């Protein structure tokens, strides 16, 4: 990974100069001054774990609530105050043209007088740096001598760089207040700019910059009176969840024993191998179904209803060492669309068969089922309360998801490429953090370096393009509603959540940027206010799927 900062290149260091021309594109860093080139692509901040604040954990994480990342759509200052003070000897000619994906192309023409002024500045700097024989350091050296000493090609390149560095911030004045941070890209070829300047002593170049995207609501103001249907799975039902948890805890107290004198019954645990192939319309065997295959699968018959309908009934009675073949049809509600309605041939080999030798369920097991409880009734009451809280949280999360999905579908917007890439990198960083944090897998430094490579990131961005795009649209819709409806939150809320987040970072000894944390918390609070506002006005219907 090779980075070249133009403003700090030593013109007398040949390797630095060679690196300078490895790419045709130049970029402007966030400070508005330093031009950067990085493998022909816009330099981005290194991948870091997504900064999850306390506010994110409270207001929304995962699928529920709104958690907008640091990939902000807020406009950045296009011209730094210090740059504005550097007056040019003549006005630039700048033509602004709309470009795809919420971007603008700026065609910039730099007058000869400005180019000459930059050239003289470059000569002055070379005179300060160079130790020309026969001249004392810092003294004026005739132009032909200093150019000959440094080398005309180096002077030419440095002059073009100086012109770009000095004029680009001024050229950006027309997009002040709407340009996105870190999205400015000079698309003109550097060698061609060199050639043009050497011949004409003037310079023209083109810049593409992403701007704050404009949203179009369809229908206009449709978010104000939404009708939302929220589908809830029966697994979140508090009563059923309580029964399942109690049963699981009870089963964990039993000993597994080998079944020797009968076939599979409901309540048993079987170790099975599963293979499956599609059945064509003419009844012939089709292709294998990898996602339906498993080796050494521990099949709890009490959980059989979670598999393909009819699967459990088809293998009841099977004995250890036996094999059964049967056909089933994947239901239209199957999670994999390609398998919906598909008829398939299954083969199940039973490797081992166990039954549970369970103790008598009475008050003596209460403390084992749930530490601190003395009676079964107390166990049931405690589990019921927990499951009711979980049901309410799941219901609220499902409601938030349904509302966010609906408003996403109402907006039409062109998403800037820089915003897409930044958001995608945030998600990718979060994935790496989750992998590292999980107990199942710890990445070595080499593995982490490989996963953090540009190739890995690009593959992720491409495969997750639709998901990333949908979340950006959702976040843009939320931000637009917040502004349209003049919603607000108190300064005390913001300060409190920022303090909580900073405390969390310090507690876990993590680096953080307080300004970035503040921006993220602010967006989280905005999202919470929007969801609250929408839920108060929406007609919400709940159905159990």
Short mmCIF file of C-alpha atoms in Angstrom, two decimals:
data_model
loop_
_atom_site.label_atom_id
_atom_site.label_comp_id
_atom_site.label_asym_id
_atom_site.label_seq_id
_atom_site.Cartn_x
_atom_site.Cartn_y
_atom_site.Cartn_z
CA UNK A 1 0.00 0.00 0.00
CA UNK A 2 1.89 3.02 -1.26
CA UNK A 3 0.86 6.57 -0.52
CA UNK A 4 2.30 9.73 -1.99
CA UNK A 5 1.69 13.14 -0.40
CA UNK A 6 2.49 15.69 -3.06
CA UNK A 7 2.93 18.64 -0.76
CA UNK A 8 5.79 16.92 1.07
CA UNK A 9 7.70 15.29 -1.80
CA UNK A 10 11.41 15.98 -1.96
CA UNK A 11 12.01 16.89 -5.63
CA UNK A 12 15.62 15.75 -5.37
CA UNK A 13 14.68 12.23 -4.23
CA UNK A 14 14.33 10.13 -7.37
CA UNK A 15 12.30 7.31 -5.79
CA UNK A 16 9.77 9.81 -4.41
CA UNK A 17 9.42 11.33 -7.85
CA UNK A 18 8.93 7.94 -9.49
CA UNK A 19 6.17 7.06 -7.02
CA UNK A 20 4.49 10.34 -7.84
CA UNK A 21 3.51 9.11 -11.30
CA UNK A 22 2.19 5.63 -10.64
CA UNK A 23 -1.37 6.78 -11.21
CA UNK A 24 -3.27 9.18 -13.43
CA UNK A 25 -5.64 10.57 -10.79
CA UNK A 26 -5.06 13.10 -8.06
CA UNK A 27 -7.16 13.62 -4.98
CA UNK A 28 -7.72 16.31 -2.38
CA UNK A 29 -7.51 15.36 1.26
CA UNK A 30 -9.95 16.63 3.89
CA UNK A 31 -7.62 19.46 4.90
CA UNK A 32 -8.29 21.06 1.52
CA UNK A 33 -4.59 21.40 0.78
CA UNK A 34 -2.67 18.13 0.47
CA UNK A 35 -3.11 16.33 -2.83
CA UNK A 36 -3.09 12.56 -2.52
CA UNK A 37 -2.69 9.75 -5.00
CA UNK A 38 -3.33 6.14 -4.01
CA UNK A 39 -3.41 3.37 -6.64
CA UNK A 40 -5.73 5.39 -8.83
CA UNK A 41 -8.44 5.42 -6.15
CA UNK A 42 -9.62 7.91 -3.62
CA UNK A 43 -7.72 7.40 -0.39
CA UNK A 44 -10.03 6.36 2.46
CA UNK A 45 -9.39 6.05 6.15
CA UNK A 46 -8.13 2.58 7.16
CA UNK A 47 -10.80 0.10 8.10
CA UNK A 48 -11.63 0.36 11.76
CA UNK A 49 -14.32 -1.32 13.83
CA UNK A 50 -17.63 0.45 13.71
CA UNK A 51 -17.91 2.73 16.69
CA UNK A 52 -20.86 1.39 18.63
CA UNK A 53 -21.88 3.89 21.25
CA UNK A 54 -23.99 3.38 24.33
CA UNK A 55 -26.71 5.28 22.55
CA UNK A 56 -26.62 2.77 19.70
CA UNK A 57 -27.06 -0.08 22.14
CA UNK A 58 -30.00 1.59 23.85
CA UNK A 59 -31.81 3.11 20.89
CA UNK A 60 -31.20 0.53 18.21
CA UNK A 61 -28.74 -2.10 17.13
CA UNK A 62 -28.74 -4.96 14.70
CA UNK A 63 -31.99 -4.99 12.79
CA UNK A 64 -33.97 -2.83 15.17
CA UNK A 65 -34.00 0.92 15.48
CA UNK A 66 -31.81 3.26 13.50
CA UNK A 67 -28.07 3.19 13.83
CA UNK A 68 -26.49 5.45 11.29
CA UNK A 69 -22.78 5.01 10.87
CA UNK A 70 -20.10 7.63 10.51
CA UNK A 71 -20.67 7.62 6.75
CA UNK A 72 -22.42 10.93 7.09
CA UNK A 73 -24.23 12.82 4.36
CA UNK A 74 -23.41 16.15 5.93
CA UNK A 75 -21.66 18.57 3.64
CA UNK A 76 -18.05 19.48 4.32
CA UNK A 77 -16.52 22.93 3.88
CA UNK A 78 -15.30 23.04 0.28
CA UNK A 79 -12.85 25.84 1.02
CA UNK A 80 -10.85 26.27 4.20
CA UNK A 81 -10.71 29.84 5.59
CA UNK A 82 -6.91 29.88 5.31
CA UNK A 83 -7.17 28.95 1.62
CA UNK A 84 -9.60 31.75 0.89
CA UNK A 85 -7.07 34.25 2.15
CA UNK A 86 -4.65 33.13 -0.58
CA UNK A 87 -5.92 35.46 -3.31
CA UNK A 88 -5.25 34.48 -6.88
CA UNK A 89 -3.93 37.09 -9.33
CA UNK A 90 -6.84 36.30 -11.69
CA UNK A 91 -10.24 34.60 -11.56
CA UNK A 92 -10.61 30.94 -12.51
CA UNK A 93 -13.12 29.90 -15.15
CA UNK A 94 -15.23 27.12 -13.62
CA UNK A 95 -18.07 25.32 -15.41
CA UNK A 96 -20.35 23.14 -13.30
CA UNK A 97 -22.11 20.13 -14.89
CA UNK A 98 -24.38 17.58 -13.14
CA UNK A 99 -22.93 14.05 -13.12
CA UNK A 100 -24.39 10.63 -12.21
CA UNK A 101 -24.81 9.36 -8.65
CA UNK A 102 -25.34 12.73 -6.97
CA UNK A 103 -22.07 14.18 -8.17
CA UNK A 104 -20.97 17.33 -9.98
CA UNK A 105 -18.24 17.76 -12.59
CA UNK A 106 -16.26 20.98 -12.45
CA UNK A 107 -14.30 22.00 -15.55
CA UNK A 108 -11.57 24.39 -14.42
CA UNK A 109 -9.51 26.72 -16.60
CA UNK A 110 -6.53 28.35 -14.92
CA UNK A 111 -5.35 31.65 -16.52
CA UNK A 112 -1.73 31.97 -17.60
CA UNK A 113 -1.06 34.68 -15.00
CA UNK A 114 -2.01 32.28 -12.19
CA UNK A 115 0.16 29.54 -13.66
CA UNK A 116 3.11 31.95 -13.91
CA UNK A 117 2.64 33.02 -10.29
CA UNK A 118 2.71 29.36 -9.17
CA UNK A 119 5.79 28.74 -11.31
CA UNK A 120 7.65 31.61 -9.61
CA UNK A 121 6.67 30.28 -6.19
CA UNK A 122 8.02 26.84 -7.12
CA UNK A 123 11.34 28.37 -8.23
CA UNK A 124 11.56 30.26 -4.95
CA UNK A 125 11.01 27.07 -2.96
CA UNK A 126 13.63 25.20 -4.97
CA UNK A 127 16.09 28.02 -4.33
CA UNK A 128 15.51 27.69 -0.58
CA UNK A 129 15.99 23.92 -0.64
CA UNK A 130 18.76 23.49 -3.21
CA UNK A 131 22.46 23.89 -2.53
CA UNK A 132 23.60 25.24 -5.90
CA UNK A 133 27.41 25.46 -6.24
CA UNK A 134 28.57 29.08 -6.29
CA UNK A 135 25.44 30.42 -4.59
CA UNK A 136 24.84 30.89 -0.90
CA UNK A 137 21.71 29.11 0.51
CA UNK A 138 18.61 31.27 0.29
CA UNK A 139 20.10 33.66 -2.25
CA UNK A 140 18.42 34.36 -5.58
CA UNK A 141 19.60 31.98 -8.31
CA UNK A 142 19.01 32.82 -11.98
CA UNK A 143 16.08 30.92 -13.41
CA UNK A 144 18.03 29.03 -16.05
CA UNK A 145 20.59 27.85 -13.49
CA UNK A 146 18.09 26.60 -10.87
CA UNK A 147 16.01 24.89 -13.56
CA UNK A 148 19.07 23.22 -14.98
CA UNK A 149 20.28 22.14 -11.53
CA UNK A 150 16.94 20.66 -10.42
CA UNK A 151 15.96 19.36 -13.82
CA UNK A 152 13.28 20.81 -16.09
CA UNK A 153 10.97 17.73 -15.76
CA UNK A 154 10.98 18.04 -11.96
CA UNK A 155 10.25 21.77 -12.10
CA UNK A 156 7.43 21.13 -14.55
CA UNK A 157 5.82 18.51 -12.37
CA UNK A 158 6.19 20.59 -9.22
CA UNK A 159 4.58 23.58 -10.98
CA UNK A 160 1.56 21.57 -12.11
CA UNK A 161 1.19 20.21 -8.57
CA UNK A 162 1.45 23.73 -7.17
CA UNK A 163 -1.21 25.00 -9.57
CA UNK A 164 -3.58 22.19 -8.57
CA UNK A 165 -2.95 22.58 -4.88
CA UNK A 166 -3.49 26.31 -4.98
CA UNK A 167 -6.43 26.55 -7.39
CA UNK A 168 -8.49 23.50 -6.48
CA UNK A 169 -9.90 24.94 -3.22
CA UNK A 170 -10.95 28.09 -5.08
CA UNK A 171 -12.54 26.01 -7.85
CA UNK A 172 -14.58 24.23 -5.18
CA UNK A 173 -16.28 27.43 -3.97
CA UNK A 174 -19.36 26.73 -6.10
CA UNK A 175 -20.08 23.50 -4.18
CA UNK A 176 -19.46 24.91 -0.73
CA UNK A 177 -22.13 23.64 1.63
CA UNK A 178 -23.12 20.64 -0.48
CA UNK A 179 -19.87 18.74 -1.19
CA UNK A 180 -19.40 15.50 0.77
CA UNK A 181 -16.23 14.98 2.76
CA UNK A 182 -13.43 13.00 1.12
CA UNK A 183 -15.19 12.81 -2.23
CA UNK A 184 -13.20 15.26 -4.35
CA UNK A 185 -11.44 13.62 -7.30
CA UNK A 186 -9.38 15.14 -10.10
CA UNK A 187 -10.17 12.95 -13.08
CA UNK A 188 -7.82 14.60 -15.57
CA UNK A 189 -4.67 12.69 -16.47
CA UNK A 190 -1.61 14.16 -14.77
CA UNK A 191 0.74 13.49 -17.74
CA UNK A 192 -1.72 15.25 -20.05
CA UNK A 193 -1.85 18.24 -17.70
CA UNK A 194 1.94 18.33 -17.68
CA UNK A 195 2.04 18.29 -21.47
CA UNK A 196 -0.61 21.01 -21.81
CA UNK A 197 1.12 23.31 -19.33
CA UNK A 198 4.54 22.84 -20.93
CA UNK A 199 3.12 23.88 -24.32
CA UNK A 200 0.55 26.56 -23.44
CA UNK A 201 1.67 27.78 -19.99
CA UNK A 202 -1.98 27.46 -18.90
CA UNK A 203 -3.80 24.57 -17.30
CA UNK A 204 -7.26 23.02 -17.56
CA UNK A 205 -8.54 20.11 -15.49
CA UNK A 206 -11.75 18.41 -14.46
CA UNK A 207 -12.93 17.59 -10.95
CA UNK A 208 -15.74 15.30 -9.86
CA UNK A 209 -17.17 15.77 -6.38
CA UNK A 210 -20.04 14.02 -4.65
CA UNK A 211 -22.73 16.28 -3.24
CA UNK A 212 -25.50 15.84 -0.69
CA UNK A 213 -28.12 13.71 -2.49
CA UNK A 214 -31.63 15.02 -3.05
CA UNK A 215 -34.53 12.79 -2.08
CA UNK A 216 -37.81 12.46 -3.94
CA UNK A 217 -40.74 11.02 -1.99
CA UNK A 218 -43.25 8.86 -3.81
CA UNK A 219 -45.91 9.62 -2.83
CA UNK A 220 -45.02 13.05 -1.52
CA UNK A 221 -45.47 13.12 2.27
CA UNK A 222 -46.51 9.46 2.12
CA UNK A 223 -44.68 8.81 5.36
CA UNK A 224 -47.18 10.92 7.30
CA UNK A 225 -50.08 8.45 7.18
CA UNK A 226 -48.52 5.04 6.62
CA UNK A 227 -50.33 1.74 6.95
CA UNK A 228 -47.80 -0.75 8.22
CA UNK A 229 -48.22 -4.52 8.44
CA UNK A 230 -45.82 -6.13 10.89
CA UNK A 231 -45.26 -9.86 10.58
CA UNK A 232 -44.38 -11.59 13.85
CA UNK A 233 -43.08 -15.14 14.18
CA UNK A 234 -44.74 -17.35 16.76
CA UNK A 235 -41.29 -17.91 18.28
CA UNK A 236 -41.52 -14.51 20.00
CA UNK A 237 -44.81 -15.39 21.74
CA UNK A 238 -44.00 -15.08 25.46
CA UNK A 239 -46.05 -18.09 26.56
CA UNK A 240 -44.58 -20.42 23.93
CA UNK A 241 -41.09 -19.06 24.46
CA UNK A 242 -41.41 -19.68 28.19
CA UNK A 243 -42.55 -23.26 27.58
CA UNK A 244 -39.63 -23.86 25.21
CA UNK A 245 -37.07 -22.45 27.62
CA UNK A 246 -38.42 -24.46 30.53
CA UNK A 247 -38.41 -27.63 28.43
CA UNK A 248 -34.84 -26.99 27.24
CA UNK A 249 -33.63 -26.44 30.80
CA UNK A 250 -35.43 -29.58 31.94
CA UNK A 251 -33.97 -31.69 29.11
CA UNK A 252 -30.46 -30.47 29.97
CA UNK A 253 -30.82 -32.21 33.35
CA UNK A 254 -31.45 -35.61 31.75
CA UNK A 255 -28.87 -38.18 30.72
CA UNK A 256 -28.71 -39.42 27.12
CA UNK A 257 -28.96 -43.18 26.74
CA UNK A 258 -28.67 -45.35 23.64
CA UNK A 259 -31.87 -46.71 22.13
CA UNK A 260 -31.44 -50.45 21.45
CA UNK A 261 -34.88 -52.02 21.07
CA UNK A 262 -36.98 -49.67 18.95
CA UNK A 263 -37.05 -47.07 16.24
CA UNK A 264 -37.09 -43.25 16.42
CA UNK A 265 -39.84 -41.63 18.52
CA UNK A 266 -40.73 -38.02 19.29
CA UNK A 267 -38.54 -36.95 22.19
CA UNK A 268 -35.45 -38.82 20.95
CA UNK A 269 -32.21 -37.35 19.69
CA UNK A 270 -30.83 -38.84 16.48
CA UNK A 271 -27.44 -38.40 14.81
CA UNK A 272 -28.13 -38.49 11.07
CA UNK A 273 -26.57 -37.85 7.66
CA UNK A 274 -28.84 -36.05 5.19
CA UNK A 275 -28.47 -35.83 1.42
CA UNK A 276 -30.94 -34.36 -1.08
CA UNK A 277 -31.40 -33.93 -4.82
CA UNK A 278 -34.01 -32.14 -6.88
CA UNK A 279 -36.66 -34.08 -8.77
CA UNK A 280 -37.30 -32.91 -12.32
CA UNK A 281 -40.79 -32.61 -13.80
CA UNK A 282 -40.40 -35.95 -15.57
CA UNK A 283 -39.58 -37.64 -12.26
CA UNK A 284 -35.88 -38.04 -12.96
CA UNK A 285 -33.18 -37.15 -10.43
CA UNK A 286 -31.85 -33.64 -10.79
CA UNK A 287 -29.01 -31.82 -9.07
CA UNK A 288 -27.77 -32.10 -5.50
CA UNK A 289 -29.02 -29.53 -2.98
CA UNK A 290 -25.92 -28.61 -0.92
CA UNK A 291 -27.85 -26.40 1.52
CA UNK A 292 -30.10 -29.33 2.47
CA UNK A 293 -27.23 -31.73 3.13
CA UNK A 294 -25.58 -32.39 6.48
CA UNK A 295 -23.23 -34.93 8.04
CA UNK A 296 -23.50 -35.96 11.70
CA UNK A 297 -26.52 -33.70 12.24
CA UNK A 298 -27.89 -33.84 15.81
CA UNK A 299 -31.64 -33.95 15.21
CA UNK A 300 -33.80 -33.21 18.26
CA UNK A 301 -37.20 -34.60 17.35
CA UNK A 302 -38.93 -32.10 19.65
CA UNK A 303 -37.62 -29.37 17.35
CA UNK A 304 -38.70 -31.23 14.20
CA UNK A 305 -41.34 -28.64 13.30
CA UNK A 306 -38.53 -26.17 12.58
CA UNK A 307 -37.30 -28.26 9.66
CA UNK A 308 -38.99 -28.98 6.36
CA UNK A 309 -42.66 -29.91 6.90
CA UNK A 310 -43.05 -33.70 6.72
CA UNK A 311 -39.38 -34.43 7.43
CA UNK A 312 -39.93 -35.76 10.96
CA UNK A 313 -42.93 -37.90 9.99
CA UNK A 314 -40.88 -39.44 7.18
CA UNK A 315 -38.15 -40.77 9.48
CA UNK A 316 -40.16 -41.81 12.55
CA UNK A 317 -39.41 -45.45 13.30
CA UNK A 318 -35.96 -45.44 11.71
CA UNK A 319 -33.36 -47.45 13.68
CA UNK A 320 -29.65 -46.90 14.16
CA UNK A 321 -27.82 -48.18 11.07
CA UNK A 322 -30.89 -47.92 8.85
CA UNK A 323 -31.48 -45.66 5.85
CA UNK A 324 -34.68 -44.11 4.53
CA UNK A 325 -35.46 -42.31 1.27
CA UNK A 326 -38.50 -40.13 0.67
CA UNK A 327 -39.64 -37.12 -1.33
CA UNK A 328 -40.89 -33.77 -0.02
CA UNK A 329 -41.84 -30.42 -1.52
CA UNK A 330 -40.29 -27.20 -0.22
CA UNK A 331 -43.10 -24.82 0.86
CA UNK A 332 -43.66 -21.48 -0.89
CA UNK A 333 -42.63 -19.72 2.33
CA UNK A 334 -39.17 -21.34 2.31
CA UNK A 335 -36.40 -18.85 3.03
CA UNK A 336 -34.47 -19.77 -0.14
CA UNK A 337 -36.45 -18.51 -3.09
CA UNK A 338 -34.81 -20.92 -5.54
CA UNK A 339 -36.17 -23.91 -3.58
CA UNK A 340 -39.74 -22.71 -3.15
CA UNK A 341 -42.14 -25.26 -4.62
CA UNK A 342 -39.25 -27.57 -5.55
CA UNK A 343 -39.79 -31.30 -5.14
CA UNK A 344 -36.77 -33.10 -3.69
CA UNK A 345 -35.60 -36.61 -2.90
CA UNK A 346 -34.09 -37.01 0.58
CA UNK A 347 -31.95 -39.83 1.92
CA UNK A 348 -31.38 -40.10 5.69
CA UNK A 349 -28.85 -42.44 7.29
CA UNK A 350 -29.35 -42.91 11.04
CA UNK A 351 -25.97 -43.23 12.74
CA UNK A 352 -26.97 -43.15 16.42
CA UNK A 353 -30.19 -42.97 18.39
CA UNK A 354 -30.62 -41.68 21.96
CA UNK A 355 -33.42 -41.12 24.44
CA UNK A 356 -33.37 -38.86 27.48
CA UNK A 357 -33.61 -40.35 30.96
CA UNK A 358 -35.27 -37.38 32.67
CA UNK A 359 -35.67 -36.87 36.43
CA UNK A 360 -39.09 -36.25 37.97
CA UNK A 361 -40.12 -32.63 37.40
CA UNK A 362 -40.91 -31.18 40.85
CA UNK A 363 -39.82 -28.37 43.18
CA UNK A 364 -36.57 -30.17 44.00
CA UNK A 365 -35.30 -29.25 40.51
CA UNK A 366 -36.19 -25.53 40.81
CA UNK A 367 -32.71 -24.27 41.70
CA UNK A 368 -31.14 -26.41 38.96
CA UNK A 369 -33.59 -25.10 36.39
CA UNK A 370 -33.08 -21.48 37.42
CA UNK A 371 -30.57 -20.63 40.16
CA UNK A 372 -32.18 -18.78 43.07
CA UNK A 373 -35.66 -20.28 42.59
CA UNK A 374 -37.16 -22.64 45.18
CA UNK A 375 -40.36 -23.80 43.43
CA UNK A 376 -41.42 -24.68 39.88
CA UNK A 377 -44.01 -21.91 40.07
CA UNK A 378 -41.27 -19.39 40.80
CA UNK A 379 -39.26 -20.72 37.86
CA UNK A 380 -42.25 -20.35 35.54
CA UNK A 381 -43.07 -16.84 36.78
CA UNK A 382 -39.47 -15.66 36.37
CA UNK A 383 -39.15 -17.14 32.88
CA UNK A 384 -42.55 -15.73 31.90
CA UNK A 385 -41.52 -12.22 32.94
CA UNK A 386 -38.26 -12.49 30.98
CA UNK A 387 -40.03 -13.82 27.90
CA UNK A 388 -42.65 -11.07 28.06
CA UNK A 389 -39.88 -8.46 28.08
CA UNK A 390 -38.20 -10.23 25.15
CA UNK A 391 -41.51 -10.40 23.29
CA UNK A 392 -42.07 -6.67 23.74
CA UNK A 393 -38.54 -5.87 22.57
CA UNK A 394 -38.88 -8.18 19.56
CA UNK A 395 -42.25 -6.69 18.69
CA UNK A 396 -40.86 -3.16 18.90
CA UNK A 397 -37.85 -4.13 16.81
CA UNK A 398 -40.05 -5.78 14.17
CA UNK A 399 -42.21 -2.63 14.09
CA UNK A 400 -39.20 -0.39 13.61
CA UNK A 401 -37.90 -2.64 10.85
CA UNK A 402 -41.24 -2.63 9.02
CA UNK A 403 -41.52 1.17 9.21
CA UNK A 404 -37.95 1.71 8.04
CA UNK A 405 -38.44 -0.73 5.17
CA UNK A 406 -41.59 1.08 4.10
CA UNK A 407 -40.10 4.57 4.10
CA UNK A 408 -37.06 3.22 2.21
CA UNK A 409 -39.36 2.09 -0.58
CA UNK A 410 -40.93 5.55 -0.72
CA UNK A 411 -37.76 7.44 -1.60
CA UNK A 412 -35.96 7.81 -4.90
CA UNK A 413 -32.36 8.98 -4.65
CA UNK A 414 -29.03 8.71 -6.43
CA UNK A 415 -26.44 7.54 -3.93
CA UNK A 416 -22.95 9.08 -4.19
CA UNK A 417 -20.18 6.54 -4.70
CA UNK A 418 -18.11 7.94 -1.82
CA UNK A 419 -21.06 7.54 0.54
CA UNK A 420 -21.64 3.97 -0.64
CA UNK A 421 -17.98 3.06 -0.17
CA UNK A 422 -17.72 4.69 3.24
CA UNK A 423 -20.90 3.02 4.50
CA UNK A 424 -19.74 -0.33 3.10
CA UNK A 425 -16.38 -0.02 4.81
CA UNK A 426 -18.12 0.71 8.08
CA UNK A 427 -20.16 -2.48 7.73
CA UNK A 428 -17.10 -4.47 6.74
CA UNK A 429 -15.22 -3.17 9.76
CA UNK A 430 -18.16 -4.16 11.95
CA UNK A 431 -18.07 -7.68 10.51
CA UNK A 432 -14.39 -8.03 11.32
CA UNK A 433 -15.05 -6.74 14.83
CA UNK A 434 -17.82 -9.30 15.32
CA UNK A 435 -15.56 -12.11 14.12
CA UNK A 436 -12.77 -10.99 16.45
CA UNK A 437 -15.15 -10.57 19.39
CA UNK A 438 -16.82 -13.96 18.94
CA UNK A 439 -15.42 -16.88 20.82
CA UNK A 440 -15.71 -19.12 17.78
CA UNK A 441 -12.91 -17.60 15.75
CA UNK A 442 -9.88 -15.47 16.48
CA UNK A 443 -8.10 -13.93 13.53
CA UNK A 444 -4.32 -13.84 13.35
CA UNK A 445 -2.57 -10.68 12.19
CA UNK A 446 -1.97 -12.25 8.77
CA UNK A 447 -5.63 -13.26 8.44
CA UNK A 448 -6.76 -9.81 9.52
CA UNK A 449 -4.40 -8.19 7.02
CA UNK A 450 -5.74 -10.43 4.25
CA UNK A 451 -9.36 -9.67 5.13
CA UNK A 452 -8.56 -5.95 5.29
CA UNK A 453 -7.01 -5.91 1.82
CA UNK A 454 -8.49 -3.74 -0.90
CA UNK A 455 -9.50 -6.87 -2.82
CA UNK A 456 -11.46 -8.31 0.12
CA UNK A 457 -13.18 -5.00 0.78
CA UNK A 458 -14.12 -4.56 -2.88
CA UNK A 459 -15.56 -8.08 -3.03
CA UNK A 460 -17.65 -7.33 0.05
CA UNK A 461 -18.90 -4.05 -1.40
CA UNK A 462 -19.97 -5.79 -4.60
CA UNK A 463 -21.70 -8.77 -2.99
CA UNK A 464 -23.45 -6.57 -0.43
CA UNK A 465 -24.27 -3.73 -2.83
CA UNK A 466 -28.04 -4.08 -2.52
CA UNK A 467 -28.01 -4.31 1.29
CA UNK A 468 -25.66 -1.33 1.65
CA UNK A 469 -27.70 0.72 -0.82
CA UNK A 470 -30.96 -0.07 1.00
CA UNK A 471 -29.58 0.96 4.38
CA UNK A 472 -28.22 4.22 2.97
CA UNK A 473 -31.63 4.99 1.44
CA UNK A 474 -33.25 4.22 4.77
CA UNK A 475 -30.86 6.52 6.63
CA UNK A 476 -31.33 9.32 4.11
CA UNK A 477 -35.10 9.01 4.47
CA UNK A 478 -34.85 9.22 8.25
CA UNK A 479 -32.62 12.29 8.08
CA UNK A 480 -34.96 13.98 5.60
CA UNK A 481 -38.02 13.41 7.81
CA UNK A 482 -36.15 14.80 10.81
CA UNK A 483 -35.50 18.04 8.92
CA UNK A 484 -38.89 18.25 7.20
CA UNK A 485 -40.84 17.91 10.44
CA UNK A 486 -38.51 20.13 12.47
CA UNK A 487 -37.93 17.41 15.04
CA UNK A 488 -35.39 18.00 17.77
CA UNK A 489 -33.83 16.55 20.87
CA UNK A 490 -32.38 18.29 23.88
CA UNK A 491 -28.74 19.23 24.26
CA UNK A 492 -28.77 17.37 27.57
CA UNK A 493 -29.69 14.13 25.76
CA UNK A 494 -26.82 14.57 23.34
CA UNK A 495 -24.27 15.44 26.01
CA UNK A 496 -25.35 12.52 28.20
CA UNK A 497 -25.14 9.95 25.43
CA UNK A 498 -21.78 11.25 24.20
CA UNK A 499 -20.42 11.02 27.75
CA UNK A 500 -21.74 7.46 28.06
CA UNK A 501 -20.15 6.50 24.76
CA UNK A 502 -16.79 8.02 25.65
CA UNK A 503 -16.90 6.19 29.00
CA UNK A 504 -17.46 2.93 27.15
CA UNK A 505 -14.51 3.55 24.86
CA UNK A 506 -12.26 4.36 27.79
CA UNK A 507 -13.52 1.33 29.71
CA UNK A 508 -12.52 -0.97 26.85
CA UNK A 509 -9.35 1.03 26.14
CA UNK A 510 -10.44 1.82 22.58
CA UNK A 511 -9.34 4.80 20.55
CA UNK A 512 -12.06 7.23 19.57
CA UNK A 513 -12.66 10.56 17.91
CA UNK A 514 -14.98 12.54 20.16
CA UNK A 515 -16.29 14.67 17.30
CA UNK A 516 -17.06 11.56 15.30
CA UNK A 517 -18.76 9.96 18.30
CA UNK A 518 -20.84 13.12 18.74
CA UNK A 519 -21.95 13.04 15.10
CA UNK A 520 -22.91 9.39 15.37
CA UNK A 521 -24.83 9.84 18.61
CA UNK A 522 -26.62 12.83 17.11
CA UNK A 523 -27.75 10.72 14.14
CA UNK A 524 -28.88 7.92 16.46
CA UNK A 525 -30.98 10.37 18.47
CA UNK A 526 -32.42 11.77 15.25
CA UNK A 527 -33.37 8.26 14.17
CA UNK A 528 -35.06 7.52 17.49
CA UNK A 529 -37.10 10.73 17.29
CA UNK A 530 -38.18 9.96 13.72
CA UNK A 531 -39.28 6.43 14.61
CA UNK A 532 -41.20 7.73 17.61
CA UNK A 533 -42.89 10.37 15.43
CA UNK A 534 -43.78 7.86 12.70
CA UNK A 535 -45.19 5.27 15.11
CA UNK A 536 -47.49 7.85 16.66
CA UNK A 537 -49.05 8.56 13.25
CA UNK A 538 -48.92 5.18 11.50
CA UNK A 539 -51.73 2.64 11.35
CA UNK A 540 -49.98 -0.54 12.48
CA UNK A 541 -51.38 -4.05 12.03
CA UNK A 542 -49.72 -7.11 13.55
CA UNK A 543 -50.05 -10.58 12.02
CA UNK A 544 -48.56 -13.91 13.10
CA UNK A 545 -46.90 -15.79 10.27
#
